[in-house]
């Protein structure tokens, strides 16, 4: 939704600027009273300071600290730089790193290939105004209200090997959270359970906004239900699709709470975010090493952010 | 990582950190690498509020005893100090896990005069970094402590930095009724232990209950095997990073463990120690190697049925006299506002009066001071106290005897890897050694 106003603003502003060009702008500046100028300055400065202080400085500090072996103790001027050693350690002698990267990608793939289409499917069903759709809507959206950490706890009651519901009902002996071949899938089911509801709601909102005459026209032209959806409705939903894409990528990158609640991101549930936390948080922390991991995660995120921004900007230009 | 001290604390732990607001904030701050940069964390701020100025009539105490029961016991002890000395104690209680996670920032900010902490490397580390004060003069006034406790309170420079209060030994626990029913005898050698396990298997029991979901319980198994095979001094040196993990001595520990693994409860990586303890309680398992706190999973009328023995001897030249018995106690900040009162408070904490209050009010722990009136102990506590009293050396547990970053980021995944695949001991030990070299650099 965020890119829609941008497009409109783009289209709305230039034409008058082209006719009255510089003269108009100068007059408008003069129209601003002293109070206005103070207010505008503050409105720019305060958020700028906040963003710099709480986003950019820590990000830069993280990158800088990733070149040190600081343990969080002692004055800043005694920090010793070790060059790229942390990075070579991460890649060469830190066993959880490779699984973590794989799991992050797996997470992205699972959300993208399974959970997101399924949420879309549910949204299309609910959009048909079937009987009791309000009930289904609420039931499916409920998990989204819960925090992922709480979801981990809820599913723990189902998954526990000795005392969990699943093994009790089916008489099975599967170690859902402990067996490293199984637990990543078990956790992703729990994560997908929440993600589906989120995506469903986004699409539902989008579908409600589709002009009914489009569907009527498609129906009159003799398009089948699925053809009308994929050829007419889906392209119209483009802004929603982009949001869903971004939400899915963000969700998979920041996946953390769930695995942290289950077993602190160990034994088959390694994720970069969990490794960062394991190393940085706590007594006598490995701030430098953890920062190196965080920097790697930052770089990975930047890839996706760049792709997204490039797409949005190209669209604006068109 | 600390062991939960009570049922309440265990339950409190189940609440995800993101639900408990303050913890989430500190997590996020830490994840961004800012927590440390900001220097004075949440805790430091709290300490500032609670430490009321520099008046000579009070002293501040930072406490991680956030559960109702231990908090209440500590309040009774500080009341006792107030009565005997007239000095007011401002207790600043912080959630147990938050306290540990913020200890770095806390000690570098404006900490309370005295704070709760653990013996072992965790204590020596902060002493060596100059974040705690030498309290040897307090120790010269204390009595009732064995040499083992004094050793556990001593820093690398030979001075004391810690006053022990309570502790709990690790041993092999079992139900008397189950053993009577099958006619089992306490094993004194590894062969007898293995034979007993095989017999239990034939009798339809899981020989050794086992859980390692939280990562730390299996460290107890590694520790005791290492202590029995290589002795206490090797344990200390290995934990201090002075011995190579690739040595044959360490490999023998893993080899022995691999031999015992078939006797352990399977699928341990998805199980909490509480669940494993319940299999002992439900008479499905025959034994469980854990700390004394295993008794929390037994109802009051089952307590008498619980018994234990120390892990049997493996090498006659080493014997079976060393064990893990983590000690909790108190330390003094580097620059206390009320130094005289802080020393007085520590002396009181280490004295008989405080030990008696602890003993009377908290049945889940043992008190370190042997001068305490132990008449109130249960049979199990008495036996545990005797076991530790007869120990030649007391280790503090793997994650308390080594660098915390090494224990949690290297050893927990490594031991879990070993449990998953006990065959690749060479690959495992060389991976540990590589990471150790990178961490133990200063």
XYZ file of C-alpha atoms in Angstrom:
760
model
C 0.000 0.000 0.000
C 2.875 2.306 0.800
C 3.963 2.789 -2.773
C 0.557 3.847 -4.041
C 0.530 7.408 -2.694
C 4.075 7.810 -3.966
C 2.966 7.128 -7.507
C 0.085 9.527 -7.221
C 2.177 12.261 -5.667
C 4.639 11.819 -8.458
C 1.990 12.325 -11.042
C 0.235 15.137 -9.251
C 3.120 17.444 -8.442
C 5.239 17.940 -11.578
C 2.691 19.485 -13.971
C 2.047 22.745 -11.991
C 5.764 22.975 -11.186
C 6.501 22.872 -14.891
C 4.260 25.852 -15.711
C 5.015 28.249 -12.831
C 8.555 26.876 -12.293
C 10.869 28.870 -9.998
C 8.755 31.937 -9.361
C 6.016 29.938 -7.722
C 8.381 28.163 -5.441
C 10.010 31.354 -4.225
C 6.672 32.878 -3.366
C 5.638 29.786 -1.440
C 8.834 29.899 0.606
C 8.210 33.523 1.493
C 4.718 32.572 2.592
C 6.151 30.459 5.407
C 6.170 32.319 8.697
C 9.012 32.000 11.179
C 6.962 29.523 13.270
C 6.338 27.398 10.204
C 10.013 27.235 9.448
C 10.843 26.271 13.047
C 8.188 23.587 12.998
C 9.399 22.171 9.696
C 13.005 22.199 10.843
C 12.048 20.358 14.018
C 9.947 17.877 12.087
C 12.913 17.050 9.920
C 15.594 17.206 12.607
C 13.974 15.135 15.359
C 13.213 12.073 13.222
C 16.591 12.444 11.554
C 18.343 12.405 14.932
C 16.257 9.439 16.069
C 16.958 7.451 12.933
C 20.643 8.301 13.050
C 20.949 7.511 16.741
C 18.919 4.355 16.898
C 19.367 2.877 13.426
C 22.451 4.166 11.649
C 24.890 4.544 14.527
C 24.224 1.057 15.936
C 24.456 -0.381 12.424
C 27.784 1.315 11.803
C 28.973 0.362 15.303
C 28.065 -3.242 14.608
C 30.111 -3.239 11.448
C 33.045 -1.625 13.260
C 32.807 -3.979 16.246
C 32.783 -6.974 13.934
C 36.475 -6.293 13.383
C 37.302 -6.587 17.096
C 37.391 -9.295 19.724
C 35.711 -7.123 22.354
C 33.960 -8.947 25.180
C 31.900 -5.979 26.336
C 34.156 -5.184 29.283
C 36.455 -2.225 29.646
C 36.669 1.226 28.068
C 36.116 1.671 24.338
C 39.650 2.877 23.664
C 41.073 -0.482 24.758
C 39.221 -2.395 22.098
C 41.596 -4.486 20.088
C 41.115 -4.831 16.339
C 41.625 -8.257 14.864
C 40.833 -7.538 11.251
C 38.745 -10.090 9.419
C 39.470 -12.883 11.897
C 35.863 -13.006 13.119
C 34.631 -13.489 9.579
C 37.107 -16.234 8.814
C 36.192 -17.904 12.121
C 32.505 -17.689 11.272
C 33.030 -19.367 7.938
C 35.767 -21.837 8.839
C 35.416 -23.076 12.399
C 31.915 -22.198 13.544
C 29.791 -25.302 12.893
C 26.329 -23.696 13.325
C 26.905 -21.061 10.604
C 26.276 -23.103 7.460
C 23.127 -24.779 8.836
C 21.901 -21.329 9.907
C 22.203 -19.943 6.384
C 20.484 -23.033 4.988
C 17.679 -22.786 7.512
C 17.105 -19.117 6.777
C 16.808 -19.886 3.059
C 14.598 -22.882 3.771
C 12.414 -20.653 5.904
C 12.090 -18.142 3.095
C 11.283 -20.875 0.580
C 8.682 -22.524 2.791
C 6.873 -19.279 3.535
C 7.055 -18.255 -0.100
C 6.074 -21.542 -1.730
C 3.663 -22.993 0.802
C 2.356 -20.547 3.390
C 1.831 -17.491 1.182
C -0.074 -19.252 -1.655
C -2.141 -21.079 0.946
C -3.050 -17.793 2.643
C -4.007 -16.402 -0.754
C -6.149 -19.463 -1.438
C -7.980 -19.030 1.865
C -8.543 -15.353 1.116
C -10.145 -16.212 -2.243
C -12.393 -18.767 -0.526
C -13.431 -16.335 2.178
C -14.044 -13.625 -0.403
C -16.853 -15.810 -1.770
C -18.897 -14.847 1.304
C -19.587 -18.480 2.180
C -21.742 -19.164 5.218
C -19.903 -18.477 8.473
C -17.042 -16.724 6.704
C -16.742 -14.307 9.623
C -16.048 -17.267 11.891
C -13.387 -18.742 9.616
C -11.851 -15.347 9.161
C -11.520 -14.867 12.920
C -10.262 -18.390 13.502
C -7.615 -18.113 10.810
C -6.506 -14.651 11.867
C -6.309 -15.489 15.573
C -2.692 -16.790 15.517
C -1.503 -13.507 14.017
C -2.538 -11.719 17.182
C -0.256 -13.931 19.264
C 3.464 -13.275 19.395
C 5.623 -15.899 17.680
C 7.200 -16.697 21.009
C 3.836 -17.529 22.498
C 3.079 -19.640 19.436
C 6.242 -21.614 20.113
C 4.989 -22.298 23.593
C 1.530 -23.311 22.387
C 2.995 -25.770 19.885
C 5.359 -27.117 22.503
C 2.294 -28.554 24.237
C 1.539 -30.457 21.041
C 5.087 -31.435 20.153
C 6.630 -32.583 23.450
C 7.923 -36.128 22.964
C 6.805 -37.622 26.265
C 3.891 -35.394 27.220
C 2.762 -33.752 23.975
C -0.674 -34.086 22.421
C 0.407 -35.417 19.018
C 2.381 -38.365 20.359
C -0.335 -39.064 22.940
C -3.134 -39.157 20.360
C -1.331 -41.096 17.648
C 0.714 -43.288 19.964
C 3.834 -42.227 18.049
C 7.277 -41.697 19.491
C 8.534 -38.839 17.374
C 10.833 -36.346 19.016
C 9.328 -33.340 17.227
C 11.468 -30.621 18.776
C 14.560 -32.697 19.562
C 15.260 -34.668 16.379
C 17.283 -32.367 14.161
C 15.839 -33.970 11.015
C 12.316 -33.139 12.040
C 12.346 -30.060 14.221
C 12.929 -27.430 11.526
C 9.800 -28.669 9.721
C 7.827 -28.835 12.947
C 8.791 -25.267 13.755
C 7.973 -24.075 10.252
C 4.484 -25.558 10.522
C 4.011 -23.472 13.647
C 5.446 -20.414 11.926
C 3.361 -20.993 8.794
C 0.239 -21.334 10.924
C 0.659 -17.695 11.809
C 1.912 -16.468 8.478
C -1.073 -17.909 6.587
C -3.485 -15.824 8.638
C -1.483 -12.668 8.032
C -1.315 -13.160 4.260
C -4.971 -14.113 4.160
C -5.979 -10.856 5.771
C -3.826 -8.782 3.420
C -5.295 -10.457 0.344
C -8.804 -10.301 1.726
C -8.443 -6.546 2.072
C -7.112 -6.373 -1.479
C -9.847 -8.545 -2.921
C -12.563 -6.425 -1.316
C -11.103 -3.465 -3.168
C -11.243 -5.066 -6.631
C -13.804 -3.374 -8.847
C -16.726 -5.860 -9.227
C -17.290 -4.689 -12.819
C -13.962 -6.270 -13.758
C -15.190 -9.661 -12.662
C -18.516 -9.122 -14.320
C -16.776 -8.231 -17.557
C -14.629 -11.356 -17.295
C -17.702 -13.465 -16.614
C -19.533 -11.936 -19.575
C -16.538 -12.722 -21.777
C -16.909 -16.320 -20.658
C -13.764 -16.634 -18.520
C -13.736 -19.501 -16.043
C -13.427 -18.783 -12.324
C -9.718 -19.597 -12.127
C -8.945 -17.874 -15.435
C -10.712 -14.731 -14.263
C -8.672 -14.792 -11.057
C -5.271 -15.310 -12.626
C -5.798 -13.126 -15.707
C -7.900 -10.298 -14.276
C -8.019 -10.140 -10.472
C -4.443 -11.134 -9.704
C -2.828 -8.452 -11.936
C -5.075 -5.819 -10.387
C -3.778 -6.882 -6.956
C -0.229 -5.895 -7.899
C 0.321 -3.448 -5.004
C -0.879 -6.097 -2.550
C 1.381 -8.676 -4.149
C 4.399 -6.465 -3.598
C 3.494 -5.913 0.038
C 3.006 -9.650 0.549
C 6.351 -10.342 -1.069
C 8.084 -7.870 1.228
C 6.245 -9.142 4.304
C 7.247 -12.713 3.472
C 10.902 -11.809 3.040
C 10.938 -9.774 6.244
C 9.190 -12.531 8.216
C 11.684 -15.126 7.067
C 14.695 -12.930 7.843
C 13.547 -11.927 11.280
C 12.397 -15.427 12.246
C 13.810 -15.728 15.713
C 11.300 -15.846 18.547
C 10.022 -19.292 17.701
C 13.330 -21.120 17.587
C 14.563 -19.171 20.604
C 11.635 -20.373 22.666
C 12.042 -23.952 21.488
C 15.742 -24.479 22.178
C 17.573 -21.172 21.805
C 18.267 -21.909 18.157
C 20.427 -24.992 18.562
C 20.393 -28.576 17.393
C 18.763 -28.250 13.988
C 17.063 -24.904 14.575
C 20.030 -22.623 13.860
C 19.101 -19.265 12.344
C 21.437 -16.311 11.870
C 19.377 -14.142 14.206
C 19.562 -16.789 16.924
C 23.330 -17.141 16.506
C 23.746 -13.375 16.834
C 21.765 -13.399 20.059
C 23.600 -16.423 21.463
C 26.902 -14.670 20.977
C 26.058 -11.113 21.966
C 23.575 -11.393 24.810
C 24.704 -12.574 28.222
C 27.652 -12.398 30.584
C 31.116 -12.090 29.061
C 29.651 -11.818 25.595
C 31.459 -12.259 22.284
C 30.423 -8.856 20.998
C 32.930 -8.863 18.140
C 32.073 -12.329 16.890
C 28.334 -11.719 17.239
C 28.687 -8.422 15.375
C 30.351 -10.242 12.491
C 27.334 -12.535 12.282
C 25.018 -9.522 12.501
C 26.912 -7.814 9.695
C 26.529 -10.880 7.502
C 22.811 -10.787 8.208
C 22.745 -7.089 7.367
C 24.357 -7.814 4.014
C 21.847 -10.558 3.277
C 18.984 -8.208 4.171
C 20.485 -5.494 1.983
C 20.236 -7.780 -1.036
C 16.497 -8.070 -0.571
C 16.061 -4.403 0.311
C 17.929 -3.410 -2.840
C 15.795 -5.643 -5.020
C 12.655 -4.213 -3.456
C 13.724 -0.580 -3.749
C 14.855 -1.097 -7.334
C 11.483 -2.551 -8.239
C 9.520 0.226 -6.550
C 11.651 2.997 -8.028
C 11.500 1.581 -11.520
C 7.741 1.546 -11.206
C 7.654 5.161 -10.105
C 9.652 6.224 -13.102
C 7.355 4.472 -15.558
C 23.038 -20.763 32.017
C 21.722 -21.389 35.480
C 19.555 -24.208 36.612
C 16.065 -23.310 37.754
C 16.026 -23.277 41.532
C 12.341 -23.887 41.974
C 9.187 -24.886 40.225
C 8.166 -21.240 40.098
C 11.355 -20.260 38.376
C 10.996 -23.068 35.886
C 7.495 -21.903 35.055
C 8.659 -18.330 34.812
C 11.206 -19.473 32.254
C 8.524 -20.891 30.025
C 7.239 -17.397 29.462
C 8.995 -16.351 26.275
C 11.352 -13.470 26.621
C 9.350 -11.368 24.223
C 6.361 -11.636 26.508
C 8.292 -10.441 29.519
C 8.787 -6.912 28.272
C 12.008 -5.884 29.928
C 13.845 -8.925 28.713
C 12.797 -8.336 25.148
C 14.185 -4.863 25.252
C 17.492 -6.048 26.515
C 17.542 -8.798 23.906
C 16.942 -6.362 21.119
C 19.466 -3.954 22.456
C 21.973 -6.766 22.672
C 21.197 -8.051 19.204
C 21.942 -4.666 17.726
C 25.174 -4.563 19.636
C 24.069 -1.427 21.384
C 23.400 -2.805 24.839
C 27.074 -3.000 25.482
C 27.871 0.306 23.824
C 25.418 2.242 25.891
C 27.462 1.101 28.856
C 24.940 1.642 31.551
C 22.230 -0.887 30.900
C 18.846 -1.249 32.469
C 20.296 -2.745 35.565
C 22.746 0.002 36.169
C 19.884 2.432 36.075
C 17.968 0.428 38.627
C 20.997 0.190 40.872
C 21.314 3.924 40.845
C 17.764 4.384 42.029
C 17.959 1.803 44.759
C 21.362 2.676 46.207
C 20.320 5.546 48.382
C 23.255 7.880 48.564
C 26.322 7.374 50.693
C 24.872 7.399 54.170
C 26.753 5.271 56.664
C 23.612 3.594 57.930
C 22.781 1.622 54.828
C 24.158 -0.670 52.158
C 22.694 -1.826 48.843
C 22.386 -5.404 47.637
C 21.765 -6.434 44.023
C 19.892 -9.707 44.021
C 18.985 -12.228 41.334
C 16.689 -14.035 43.770
C 13.536 -13.013 41.958
C 11.317 -15.990 42.811
C 8.977 -15.632 45.778
C 10.602 -18.306 47.937
C 14.302 -17.362 47.692
C 13.352 -13.670 47.726
C 11.546 -14.215 50.992
C 14.510 -16.121 52.460
C 16.891 -13.339 51.456
C 14.590 -10.766 53.039
C 14.722 -12.728 56.295
C 18.522 -12.885 56.157
C 18.858 -9.139 55.536
C 16.394 -8.490 58.361
C 18.681 -10.521 60.592
C 21.614 -8.336 59.509
C 19.647 -5.179 60.266
C 18.808 -6.438 63.734
C 22.381 -7.393 64.553
C 24.171 -4.390 63.026
C 21.573 -1.628 62.773
C 22.459 -1.130 59.104
C 19.603 -0.906 56.603
C 19.913 -3.082 53.486
C 18.321 -1.772 50.277
C 17.657 -4.931 48.268
C 17.399 -4.384 44.525
C 15.871 -7.542 43.075
C 16.100 -8.214 39.336
C 14.685 -11.130 37.369
C 17.150 -14.027 37.546
C 17.877 -14.365 33.829
C 17.917 -10.625 33.200
C 20.436 -10.244 36.004
C 22.756 -12.747 34.382
C 22.369 -11.384 30.887
C 23.118 -7.856 32.017
C 25.892 -8.619 34.486
C 28.502 -7.005 32.207
C 26.733 -3.685 31.973
C 25.624 -3.878 35.577
C 29.132 -4.257 36.983
C 30.563 -1.561 34.708
C 27.786 0.900 35.513
C 26.803 1.767 39.035
C 26.306 -1.610 40.692
C 24.997 -2.193 44.190
C 27.587 -2.526 46.961
C 27.091 -6.281 47.246
C 25.605 -8.603 44.642
C 24.570 -12.227 44.302
C 26.750 -14.414 42.085
C 28.234 -17.889 41.545
C 31.584 -19.441 42.422
C 33.977 -20.785 39.810
C 35.412 -19.248 36.661
C 32.389 -16.983 36.447
C 33.546 -15.378 39.688
C 37.264 -15.434 38.853
C 36.585 -13.848 35.442
C 35.026 -10.711 36.930
C 37.613 -10.610 39.700
C 40.397 -10.702 37.127
C 38.726 -7.948 35.084
C 38.759 -5.731 38.173
C 34.991 -5.613 38.456
C 34.884 -7.065 41.984
C 36.686 -6.222 45.238
C 39.140 -8.324 47.195
C 37.439 -9.502 50.416
C 40.253 -11.551 51.939
C 39.866 -9.581 55.206
C 36.245 -10.767 55.463
C 37.414 -14.347 54.955
C 39.901 -14.015 57.825
C 36.913 -13.495 60.123
C 34.811 -16.352 58.731
C 34.711 -19.848 60.182
C 32.963 -23.075 59.335
C 34.188 -23.408 55.753
C 36.129 -26.369 54.398
C 39.203 -25.801 52.239
C 37.172 -26.806 49.205
C 34.827 -23.861 49.748
C 37.726 -21.476 50.286
C 39.375 -22.708 47.089
C 36.121 -22.110 45.245
C 36.039 -18.512 46.547
C 39.573 -17.640 45.545
C 40.551 -15.663 42.456
C 43.503 -16.283 40.167
C 45.641 -13.945 42.296
C 45.119 -16.045 45.443
C 42.798 -13.526 47.114
C 39.182 -14.197 48.033
C 36.390 -12.499 46.110
C 33.334 -14.537 47.040
C 31.322 -15.586 50.096
C 29.561 -18.938 49.635
C 26.007 -19.271 50.894
C 24.269 -22.303 49.423
C 25.099 -25.202 47.108
C 23.703 -28.404 45.648
C 25.715 -31.519 44.720
C 25.314 -33.597 41.547
C 24.901 -37.341 42.013
C 23.059 -40.346 40.613
C 19.520 -40.330 42.024
C 17.182 -43.303 42.255
C 13.978 -44.477 43.931
C 14.597 -46.795 46.878
C 11.350 -48.678 46.273
C 12.289 -49.506 42.684
C 15.739 -50.699 43.710
C 14.324 -52.795 46.556
C 11.781 -54.370 44.246
C 14.502 -55.494 41.826
C 17.221 -56.034 44.431
C 19.743 -53.596 42.899
C 22.998 -52.726 44.673
C 24.815 -49.387 44.556
C 27.644 -49.778 41.995
C 31.147 -48.681 42.992
C 32.964 -49.265 39.704
C 32.158 -48.462 36.111
C 31.807 -52.169 35.282
C 29.243 -52.618 38.041
C 27.471 -49.499 36.850
C 27.290 -50.801 33.267
C 26.176 -54.245 34.458
C 23.459 -52.628 36.582
C 22.284 -50.632 33.571
C 22.100 -53.773 31.448
C 20.116 -55.519 34.192
C 17.683 -52.586 34.359
C 17.177 -52.816 30.636
C 16.307 -56.485 31.002
C 13.860 -55.540 33.771
C 12.061 -53.179 31.397
C 13.411 -49.939 32.847
C 15.209 -47.095 31.101
C 18.545 -47.374 32.961
C 19.531 -43.683 32.968
C 17.017 -40.862 32.547
C 18.491 -38.207 30.249
C 17.549 -34.784 28.873
C 19.501 -32.083 27.070
C 17.011 -29.809 25.369
C 18.197 -26.838 27.416
C 21.808 -27.640 26.607
C 23.264 -27.696 30.121
C 22.136 -30.953 31.802
C 24.421 -33.161 29.666
C 27.372 -31.017 30.767
C 26.954 -32.742 34.142
C 27.602 -36.120 32.520
C 30.682 -34.823 30.719
C 31.969 -33.256 33.947
C 31.596 -36.339 36.107
C 33.194 -38.625 33.514
C 36.053 -36.176 33.115
C 36.489 -35.922 36.895
C 36.501 -39.710 37.272
C 38.788 -40.388 34.303
C 41.204 -37.463 34.445
C 40.733 -35.937 37.893
C 39.940 -32.489 39.239
C 43.095 -30.646 38.188
C 42.672 -31.714 34.572
C 39.065 -30.512 34.705
C 40.214 -27.091 35.917
C 42.983 -26.825 33.326
C 40.760 -28.019 30.495
C 38.099 -25.499 31.429
C 40.678 -22.731 31.684
C 41.732 -23.462 28.113
C 45.159 -24.771 29.137
C 44.650 -28.351 27.939
C 43.932 -29.441 24.400
C 40.497 -30.840 23.666
C 42.115 -33.047 21.054
C 44.171 -34.874 23.715
C 43.625 -38.582 24.307
C 42.389 -37.771 27.791
C 39.372 -35.858 26.444
C 38.774 -38.445 23.745
C 38.660 -41.128 26.418
C 35.899 -39.176 28.205
C 33.809 -39.078 25.038
C 34.634 -42.733 24.303
C 33.450 -43.828 27.724
C 30.342 -41.718 27.353
C 29.648 -43.230 23.929
C 29.783 -46.645 25.598
C 27.224 -45.539 28.187
C 24.892 -43.741 25.751
C 22.849 -46.875 24.902
C 21.888 -46.990 28.584
C 20.612 -43.393 28.446
C 17.040 -42.406 27.692
C 16.762 -41.913 23.889
C 15.707 -38.663 22.154
C 17.180 -36.547 24.909
C 17.542 -33.397 22.784
C 13.804 -32.702 22.825
C 13.352 -33.312 26.539
C 13.696 -30.970 29.519
C 15.266 -32.149 32.772
C 11.855 -31.896 34.398
C 10.435 -34.417 31.943
C 13.397 -36.738 32.488
C 13.022 -36.404 36.260
C 9.376 -37.321 35.940
C 10.299 -40.578 34.220
C 12.337 -41.348 37.345
C 9.444 -40.272 39.535
C 7.027 -42.484 37.548
C 9.384 -45.454 38.036
C 10.022 -45.755 34.296
C 13.725 -44.954 34.722
C 16.127 -46.526 37.149
C 18.642 -43.697 37.731
C 19.205 -40.038 36.923
C 22.451 -38.095 37.161
C 21.417 -34.576 38.193
C 21.705 -31.943 40.900
C 19.885 -32.193 44.221
C 17.105 -30.056 42.739
C 15.778 -33.207 41.041
C 13.725 -33.607 44.236
C 11.483 -30.743 43.096
C 9.778 -33.151 40.712
C 8.781 -35.435 43.587
C 5.796 -34.868 45.845
C 6.359 -34.411 49.569
C 5.437 -37.961 50.500
C 7.780 -39.336 47.832
C 10.800 -37.446 49.147
C 11.746 -40.265 51.527
C 11.814 -42.678 48.607
C 14.511 -40.641 46.839
C 18.131 -41.629 47.363
C 21.428 -41.176 45.558
C 25.012 -42.361 45.197
C 28.046 -40.570 43.858
C 29.117 -41.543 40.360
C 31.241 -44.712 40.602
C 34.997 -44.888 40.267
C 36.470 -45.373 36.801
C 40.211 -45.140 37.476
C 41.344 -46.427 40.921
C 44.255 -43.977 40.839
C 41.788 -41.072 40.610
C 39.045 -42.423 42.870
C 35.528 -41.113 43.247
C 35.977 -38.251 45.679
C 35.534 -35.231 43.410
C 32.149 -33.962 42.270
C 30.180 -31.082 40.825
C 28.525 -28.976 43.521
C 27.801 -25.475 42.225
C 27.948 -22.809 44.921
C 25.835 -19.644 45.008
C 26.892 -16.689 47.111
C 27.842 -13.019 47.226
C 30.507 -10.667 45.899
C 31.401 -7.014 46.447
C 31.418 -4.424 43.643
C 34.701 -2.740 42.643
C 33.947 0.617 44.259
C 31.137 0.183 46.803
C 29.586 3.367 48.146
C 29.494 2.000 51.657
C 32.527 -0.207 51.772
C 32.546 -0.762 55.541
C 28.919 -1.786 55.592
C 29.379 -3.957 52.520
C 32.165 -5.876 54.284
C 29.997 -6.183 57.385
C 27.139 -7.507 55.283
C 29.377 -10.073 53.588
C 30.690 -11.194 56.959
C 27.110 -11.666 58.103
C 26.203 -13.584 54.932
C 29.111 -15.945 55.589
C 28.309 -16.395 59.267
C 26.355 -19.006 61.166
C 23.290 -16.800 61.780
C 22.625 -16.247 58.063
C 23.232 -19.940 57.332
C 20.699 -20.912 60.019
C 18.057 -18.592 58.532
C 18.697 -20.042 55.062
C 18.510 -23.586 56.320
C 15.319 -23.074 58.273
C 13.467 -21.357 55.433
C 14.664 -23.037 52.237
C 14.557 -26.850 52.120
C 15.753 -27.025 48.495
C 19.409 -26.144 49.129
C 22.317 -26.978 51.386
C 24.119 -24.266 53.325
C 27.849 -23.874 52.870
C 28.758 -23.002 56.451
C 29.337 -26.185 58.424
C 28.689 -24.323 61.661
C 24.993 -24.068 60.791
C 22.464 -26.021 62.795
C 21.801 -28.887 60.378
C 19.144 -30.512 62.581
C 16.511 -29.211 60.180
C 17.857 -31.138 57.185
C 15.884 -33.991 55.631
C 17.647 -37.363 55.416
C 18.454 -36.624 51.769
C 19.930 -33.217 52.564
C 22.015 -34.707 55.388
C 23.394 -37.357 53.066
C 24.124 -34.748 50.398
C 25.945 -32.564 52.918
C 28.014 -35.564 54.016
C 28.849 -36.379 50.400
C 30.143 -32.883 49.737
C 31.872 -32.765 53.127
C 33.842 -35.879 52.218
C 34.698 -34.620 48.738
C 38.354 -33.861 48.166
C 37.618 -31.322 45.449
C 34.438 -29.521 44.401
C 34.011 -28.538 40.782
C 31.471 -25.881 39.875
C 29.989 -27.342 36.699
C 31.165 -26.917 33.137
C 29.378 -23.628 32.440
C 30.595 -22.120 35.726
C 34.187 -23.317 35.436
C 34.952 -21.963 31.981
C 34.379 -18.824 29.957
C 30.616 -18.381 29.613
C 30.937 -17.598 25.904
C 32.862 -20.834 25.355
C 30.370 -22.883 27.364
C 27.278 -21.600 25.617
C 28.412 -21.013 22.044
C 30.812 -23.940 21.688
C 30.170 -26.629 24.285
C 26.375 -26.790 24.165
C 26.229 -27.354 20.384
C 29.228 -29.684 20.565
C 27.742 -31.928 23.247
C 24.412 -31.997 21.422
C 26.309 -32.954 18.273
C 28.014 -35.752 20.200
C 24.688 -37.084 21.497
C 23.339 -37.073 17.940
C 26.406 -38.751 16.483
C 28.670 -40.338 19.121
C 30.905 -41.921 16.474
C 32.846 -38.910 15.169
C 34.829 -38.075 18.302
C 37.947 -36.971 16.393
C 36.036 -34.476 14.262
C 34.136 -33.203 17.288
C 37.161 -32.640 19.502
C 39.142 -30.905 16.773
C 36.191 -28.594 16.079
C 36.008 -27.725 19.791
C 39.769 -27.163 19.917
C 39.700 -24.809 16.905
C 36.954 -22.705 18.429
C 38.625 -22.761 21.843
C 41.835 -21.352 20.370
C 39.875 -18.502 18.861
C 38.026 -17.681 22.096
C 40.807 -18.118 24.682
C 43.042 -15.441 23.241
C 43.619 -13.186 26.239
